[in-house]
Short mmCIF file of C-alpha atoms in Angstrom, two decimals:
data_model
loop_
_atom_site.label_atom_id
_atom_site.label_comp_id
_atom_site.label_asym_id
_atom_site.label_seq_id
_atom_site.Cartn_x
_atom_site.Cartn_y
_atom_site.Cartn_z
CA MET A 777 30.07 36.89 42.39
CA ALA A 778 31.60 35.65 45.64
CA GLY A 779 33.88 32.66 45.63
CA ILE A 780 35.67 30.99 42.80
CA THR A 781 34.68 31.74 39.19
CA LEU A 782 32.20 29.47 37.45
CA ARG A 783 34.77 28.01 35.10
CA LYS A 784 37.14 27.25 37.97
CA ARG A 785 34.31 25.60 39.86
CA LEU A 786 33.56 23.29 36.98
CA ALA A 787 37.28 22.69 36.47
CA LEU A 788 37.41 21.18 39.95
CA PHE A 789 35.28 18.33 38.63
CA SER A 790 38.19 17.42 36.35
CA THR A 791 40.41 16.74 39.35
CA ILE A 792 37.99 14.26 40.90
CA SER A 793 38.07 10.55 40.17
CA ILE A 794 35.61 9.84 37.37
CA PHE A 795 34.44 6.69 39.13
CA THR A 796 33.69 8.75 42.25
CA ILE A 797 31.49 11.00 40.12
CA ALA A 798 29.73 8.04 38.54
CA LEU A 799 29.15 6.26 41.84
CA LEU A 800 27.73 9.33 43.55
CA TYR A 801 25.51 10.20 40.63
CA TYR A 802 23.89 6.80 40.36
CA TRP A 803 23.54 6.24 44.10
CA ARG A 804 22.45 9.73 45.17
CA VAL A 805 20.68 11.36 42.23
CA GLN A 806 17.32 10.21 40.94
CA TYR A 807 16.91 9.92 37.18
CA SER A 808 15.84 13.10 35.46
CA HIS A 809 16.38 14.59 32.02
CA GLN A 810 16.17 18.10 30.64
CA VAL A 811 14.77 19.05 27.23
CA GLY A 812 13.20 21.86 25.26
CA GLU A 813 13.65 25.39 26.50
CA ASP A 814 15.87 24.22 29.35
CA THR A 815 18.98 23.70 27.22
CA LEU A 816 21.30 26.53 26.27
CA ARG A 817 23.52 26.97 23.26
CA PRO A 818 27.07 26.15 24.41
CA LYS A 819 29.47 29.01 24.93
CA PRO A 820 32.71 28.93 22.88
CA VAL A 821 35.41 26.82 24.48
CA GLU A 822 38.44 28.85 25.45
CA PRO A 823 41.34 27.61 23.27
CA GLU A 824 43.86 27.87 26.08
CA LYS A 825 41.84 25.39 28.11
CA LEU A 826 42.08 22.66 25.48
CA ASP A 827 45.01 21.22 23.60
CA LEU A 828 43.36 20.32 20.32
CA THR A 829 46.63 19.48 18.62
CA LYS A 830 46.89 16.13 20.37
CA GLU A 831 45.47 13.01 18.81
CA PRO A 832 43.36 10.68 20.98
CA THR A 833 45.60 8.51 23.12
CA ASN A 834 43.28 5.49 23.13
CA LEU A 835 43.88 4.57 19.49
CA PRO A 836 46.57 1.91 19.01
CA THR A 837 48.69 2.31 15.90
CA ILE A 838 48.97 -0.85 13.82
CA PRO A 839 52.37 -2.56 14.10
CA THR A 840 53.70 -3.04 10.56
CA THR A 841 55.03 -6.51 11.39
CA THR A 842 51.70 -8.12 12.26
CA SER A 843 49.39 -10.07 9.97
CA ILE A 844 46.60 -7.57 10.56
CA SER A 845 47.89 -5.55 7.58
CA THR A 846 46.40 -8.22 5.30
CA LYS A 847 42.90 -7.53 6.60
CA ILE A 848 40.35 -5.17 5.08
CA ASN A 849 41.03 -1.47 5.35
CA VAL A 850 39.21 1.80 4.72
CA THR A 851 40.94 5.16 4.38
CA THR A 852 39.28 8.40 5.46
CA SER A 853 40.55 11.89 6.27
CA GLN A 854 40.71 10.70 9.89
CA GLY A 855 43.10 7.88 9.02
CA THR A 856 43.11 4.31 7.72
CA PHE A 857 41.13 1.78 9.72
CA ILE A 858 41.88 -1.94 9.60
CA GLY A 859 38.74 -4.03 10.08
CA LYS A 860 37.97 -7.74 10.21
CA GLN A 861 35.66 -10.27 8.58
CA THR A 862 33.10 -12.52 10.25
CA SER A 863 31.17 -15.45 8.80
CA LYS A 864 28.86 -16.20 11.74
CA TYR A 865 25.74 -14.98 9.88
CA PRO A 866 24.09 -16.05 6.62
CA GLN A 867 25.70 -12.97 5.03
CA SER A 868 29.42 -12.64 5.76
CA LEU A 869 30.27 -9.24 7.19
CA GLU A 870 33.12 -6.79 7.49
CA GLU A 871 33.38 -5.01 10.84
CA PHE A 872 35.18 -1.82 11.83
CA LEU A 873 35.12 -1.44 15.60
CA GLY A 874 36.10 1.22 18.12
CA ILE A 875 36.49 4.10 15.63
CA PRO A 876 36.54 7.43 17.53
CA TYR A 877 34.19 10.15 16.35
CA ALA A 878 35.31 12.70 18.97
CA LEU A 879 38.34 13.44 21.10
CA PRO A 880 38.18 11.67 24.47
CA PRO A 881 36.03 13.86 26.79
CA THR A 882 38.56 13.70 29.61
CA GLY A 883 40.48 16.29 31.63
CA ASP A 884 39.66 19.80 30.40
CA ARG A 885 37.22 18.29 27.91
CA ARG A 886 35.07 16.77 30.65
CA PHE A 887 31.68 18.55 30.86
CA ARG A 888 32.33 20.15 27.46
CA PRO A 889 30.64 19.64 24.06
CA PRO A 890 32.38 16.96 21.98
CA ILE A 891 35.24 17.94 19.69
CA PRO A 892 35.84 16.20 16.32
CA VAL A 893 38.93 14.05 15.89
CA ASN A 894 41.83 15.64 14.03
CA ALA A 895 42.71 14.59 10.49
CA SER A 896 45.43 11.95 10.34
CA ASN A 897 47.46 9.78 7.98
CA ALA A 898 47.98 7.11 10.63
CA THR A 899 46.69 3.54 10.51
CA PHE A 900 44.55 2.23 13.36
CA ASP A 901 43.36 -1.13 14.59
CA ALA A 902 39.57 -1.33 14.20
CA THR A 903 39.22 -5.03 14.99
CA LYS A 904 38.20 -4.67 18.64
CA PRO A 905 35.33 -2.67 20.18
CA GLY A 906 36.19 0.23 22.46
CA LEU A 907 35.19 0.57 26.08
CA ARG A 908 31.65 1.55 27.05
CA CYS A 909 30.72 4.90 28.52
CA LEU A 910 30.40 4.88 32.30
CA SER A 911 26.97 3.65 33.29
CA GLY A 912 26.96 2.75 36.97
CA PRO A 913 29.10 1.54 39.86
CA ASN A 914 30.51 -1.44 37.94
CA ASN A 915 33.37 0.08 35.97
CA GLN A 916 34.51 -3.12 34.27
CA GLY A 917 34.80 -2.55 30.53
CA GLN A 918 33.92 1.13 30.93
CA SER A 919 35.85 4.34 30.44
CA GLU A 920 35.34 8.08 30.27
CA ALA A 921 37.16 7.97 26.90
CA CYS A 922 34.31 6.21 25.13
CA LEU A 923 33.10 8.26 22.16
CA HIS A 924 33.56 5.73 19.40
CA LEU A 925 31.47 3.81 16.87
CA ASN A 926 31.20 0.40 15.21
CA ILE A 927 30.40 -0.15 11.52
CA TYR A 928 29.02 -3.36 10.01
CA ARG A 929 28.73 -3.92 6.26
CA PRO A 930 28.22 -6.88 3.89
CA GLN A 931 31.44 -8.50 2.73
CA GLY A 932 32.73 -7.01 -0.51
CA THR A 933 31.29 -3.55 0.09
CA ASN A 934 33.60 -0.64 -0.63
CA SER A 935 33.60 2.98 -1.72
CA SER A 936 33.35 2.06 -5.41
CA THR A 937 30.33 -0.26 -5.14
CA LYS A 938 26.71 0.92 -5.16
CA LYS A 939 26.11 3.03 -2.08
CA LEU A 940 24.09 1.15 0.53
CA PRO A 941 21.43 2.53 2.88
CA VAL A 942 22.73 3.28 6.36
CA LEU A 943 21.09 2.42 9.68
CA VAL A 944 22.31 4.30 12.77
CA HIS A 945 21.25 2.68 16.04
CA VAL A 946 20.82 4.96 19.08
CA HIS A 947 20.82 2.74 22.16
CA GLY A 948 18.37 3.14 25.04
CA GLY A 949 18.82 2.95 28.80
CA ALA A 950 17.03 5.90 30.44
CA PHE A 951 20.02 8.15 29.60
CA ASN A 952 21.88 6.42 32.43
CA PHE A 953 22.65 2.94 31.11
CA GLY A 954 23.10 1.01 27.87
CA PHE A 955 25.90 0.76 25.33
CA ALA A 956 26.49 0.62 21.58
CA ASN A 957 26.02 -3.11 21.15
CA ASP A 958 23.29 -3.78 23.69
CA ARG A 959 21.58 -5.03 20.56
CA GLU A 960 23.47 -7.25 18.17
CA ILE A 961 23.32 -4.83 15.25
CA ALA A 962 25.74 -7.00 13.27
CA SER A 963 23.11 -9.74 13.27
CA LEU A 964 20.59 -7.38 11.70
CA VAL A 965 22.98 -6.73 8.81
CA GLY A 966 23.94 -10.39 8.52
CA TRP A 967 20.32 -11.57 8.29
CA SER A 968 18.93 -8.71 6.21
CA LYS A 969 17.41 -9.68 2.86
CA GLU A 970 18.50 -6.33 1.45
CA PRO A 971 22.09 -5.11 1.88
CA LEU A 972 22.69 -2.25 4.29
CA ILE A 973 25.37 -0.75 6.51
CA ALA A 974 24.75 -0.35 10.25
CA VAL A 975 26.39 1.97 12.76
CA ALA A 976 26.27 1.60 16.55
CA PHE A 977 27.93 4.08 18.90
CA GLU A 978 28.52 5.22 22.47
CA TYR A 979 27.44 8.54 23.95
CA ARG A 980 27.92 10.03 27.40
CA LEU A 981 25.43 8.97 30.06
CA GLY A 982 24.33 9.94 33.55
CA ALA A 983 26.24 12.73 35.28
CA LEU A 984 28.76 13.01 32.45
CA GLY A 985 26.11 13.39 29.77
CA PHE A 986 22.96 14.78 31.37
CA LEU A 987 23.79 16.57 34.63
CA SER A 988 21.36 19.46 35.19
CA SER A 989 21.75 22.71 37.12
CA LYS A 990 22.06 26.44 36.59
CA LEU A 991 25.84 26.10 36.74
CA MET A 992 25.83 23.48 34.00
CA ALA A 993 23.58 25.75 31.93
CA GLU A 994 25.93 28.72 32.31
CA GLU A 995 28.82 26.51 31.22
CA GLY A 996 26.94 25.31 28.12
CA ALA A 997 27.16 21.79 29.50
CA LEU A 998 23.54 20.59 29.37
CA ASN A 999 22.55 17.57 27.27
CA LEU A 1000 26.11 16.64 26.35
CA GLY A 1001 24.88 13.16 25.45
CA LEU A 1002 22.62 14.64 22.77
CA LYS A 1003 25.51 16.75 21.51
CA ASP A 1004 27.59 13.56 21.25
CA GLN A 1005 24.84 12.04 19.13
CA LYS A 1006 24.70 15.07 16.88
CA LEU A 1007 28.45 14.92 16.27
CA LEU A 1008 28.16 11.21 15.48
CA PHE A 1009 25.53 11.97 12.84
CA ALA A 1010 27.89 14.56 11.33
CA TRP A 1011 30.68 11.95 11.32
CA VAL A 1012 28.44 9.56 9.39
CA GLN A 1013 27.63 12.26 6.84
CA LYS A 1014 31.32 12.98 6.33
CA HIS A 1015 32.82 9.49 6.33
CA ILE A 1016 30.24 6.77 5.66
CA SER A 1017 30.66 6.95 1.88
CA SER A 1018 34.26 5.74 2.35
CA PHE A 1019 32.75 2.56 3.83
CA GLY A 1020 30.26 2.18 0.97
CA GLY A 1021 27.30 3.88 2.65
CA ASP A 1022 24.92 6.47 1.22
CA PRO A 1023 24.95 9.66 3.34
CA ASP A 1024 21.68 10.71 1.68
CA ASN A 1025 19.91 7.55 2.85
CA VAL A 1026 20.54 7.43 6.60
CA THR A 1027 17.89 6.09 8.98
CA LEU A 1028 18.02 6.57 12.75
CA MET A 1029 16.56 3.80 14.91
CA GLY A 1030 16.33 3.40 18.66
CA PRO A 1031 14.22 2.30 21.64
CA SER A 1032 13.53 3.99 24.97
CA ALA A 1033 16.05 6.78 25.54
CA GLY A 1034 17.26 6.18 21.99
CA ALA A 1035 13.77 6.88 20.67
CA HIS A 1036 13.47 9.85 23.01
CA SER A 1037 16.76 11.21 21.64
CA ILE A 1038 15.70 10.75 18.03
CA GLY A 1039 12.57 12.76 18.80
CA HIS A 1040 14.71 15.68 19.94
CA HIS A 1041 16.82 15.51 16.77
CA LEU A 1042 13.66 15.44 14.65
CA MET A 1043 12.34 18.55 16.39
CA ASN A 1044 15.63 20.43 16.28
CA ASN A 1045 15.86 22.86 13.36
CA ASP A 1046 18.96 25.01 13.22
CA GLY A 1047 18.54 25.86 9.54
CA SER A 1048 21.09 23.32 8.27
CA PRO A 1049 20.19 20.19 6.25
CA PRO A 1050 19.21 17.32 8.57
CA PRO A 1051 21.92 14.64 8.94
CA PHE A 1052 19.43 11.81 8.35
CA ALA A 1053 16.56 11.04 5.98
CA LYS A 1054 14.34 8.72 8.04
CA ALA A 1055 13.72 7.72 11.64
CA ILE A 1056 12.32 4.68 13.44
CA ILE A 1057 11.11 5.64 16.92
CA GLU A 1058 10.55 2.28 18.58
CA SER A 1059 9.22 3.39 21.96
CA GLY A 1060 8.67 6.76 23.51
CA GLY A 1061 9.49 10.14 22.09
CA SER A 1062 10.57 13.63 23.03
CA THR A 1063 7.04 14.58 24.12
CA ALA A 1064 6.09 11.22 25.64
CA ARG A 1065 6.86 12.08 29.26
CA ALA A 1066 7.04 15.05 31.57
CA VAL A 1067 10.51 16.42 32.23
CA TYR A 1068 11.85 19.16 34.46
CA SER A 1069 13.63 22.31 33.42
CA TYR A 1070 17.34 22.39 34.25
CA ASP A 1071 16.72 25.04 36.94
CA ASN A 1072 13.88 23.15 38.63
CA LEU A 1073 14.22 22.92 42.41
CA LEU A 1074 14.59 19.13 42.15
CA HIS A 1075 17.62 19.48 39.88
CA GLU A 1076 19.15 22.22 42.01
CA THR A 1077 18.67 20.18 45.20
CA GLN A 1078 20.21 17.09 43.64
CA PHE A 1079 23.10 19.12 42.26
CA LEU A 1080 23.86 20.58 45.71
CA GLU A 1081 23.77 17.08 47.21
CA PHE A 1082 26.13 15.97 44.46
CA LEU A 1083 28.56 18.80 45.24
CA GLY A 1084 28.24 18.06 48.94
CA GLU A 1085 29.28 14.44 48.49
CA LEU A 1086 32.31 15.67 46.54
CA GLY A 1087 33.19 18.17 49.27
CA LEU A 1088 32.52 21.20 47.06
CA ALA A 1089 29.15 22.53 48.23
CA SER A 1090 30.33 24.92 50.96
CA THR A 1091 32.55 26.92 48.60
CA HIS A 1092 30.49 26.54 45.45
CA PRO A 1093 27.08 28.20 45.69
CA VAL A 1094 24.80 27.51 42.75
CA PRO A 1095 24.75 30.74 40.67
CA ARG A 1096 21.70 32.47 39.33
CA CYS A 1097 21.04 31.91 35.64
CA SER A 1098 21.50 35.02 33.50
CA PRO A 1099 18.36 35.97 31.53
CA ASN A 1100 20.55 36.92 28.56
CA PHE A 1101 21.55 33.38 27.57
CA ALA A 1102 20.33 32.20 24.16
CA VAL A 1103 18.00 29.20 24.31
CA SER A 1104 18.48 26.16 22.09
CA LEU A 1105 18.07 22.39 22.36
CA PHE A 1106 21.54 21.96 20.91
#
């Protein structure tokens, strides 16, 4: 194929300011979302492209001299997380905020499926929420390194108490907006008549999570936001028991794009046990609206406009999609 290789083309995106990408996507590209047969199974990531030995750089290690060491803590294979208590609700809560469930999707990991966080013996501050995923031209409080979660549990809960049901909230926002705590999930736990543990999390949005084109398909980079969600569910299955939750009693809940996402996870069957037991689809679903295939002319036109605004269109023709690619939602 003439020109630069596909992987080098996509790598050029990694050299462009992430806020430039976000601004152009939200100002130039109309909302659209690809599902069903239009999503390809991701190709293996070349090891030399990624340094998986490095721990996330956005996790502050707890200074041993501070009083935070007296606060509640939970130890997992990913490390020990220091949380905090709150008494603002009828039921006092313990909160663990900003816990990463994937390596930051930055640099060579941009436009790639999420990668789990390495095991660690370190101690981390989980008393403050992390930054939101980029969701528009206002970058305040937002970051590309945003794949983290928040956990809320009744005070006194731990790994040795009776395992509590778990609620995982998938936020809405048309796959372009929204954030983990756009609902006050802590309030739901604090006012609940029955004890439960709740999880809220961030996933990639807009161009970084749902950019469609033949090139993105060939790179295995479609529906990255859904892949983020799937990895989060796996994280809950692996670690929630350390926080006192029951991995066999997990319920997904979400409105709008969150409900739409849950519908896709319900319909996905890769032969492995599902990572949740129940689902609450509050509005919409995976079959509730018409969507375009990733190679639809609308997507291809928008993608070319996107490349043009970044100064890449003239040297980066959109390739033809090979008929030999395996087809899968995830």
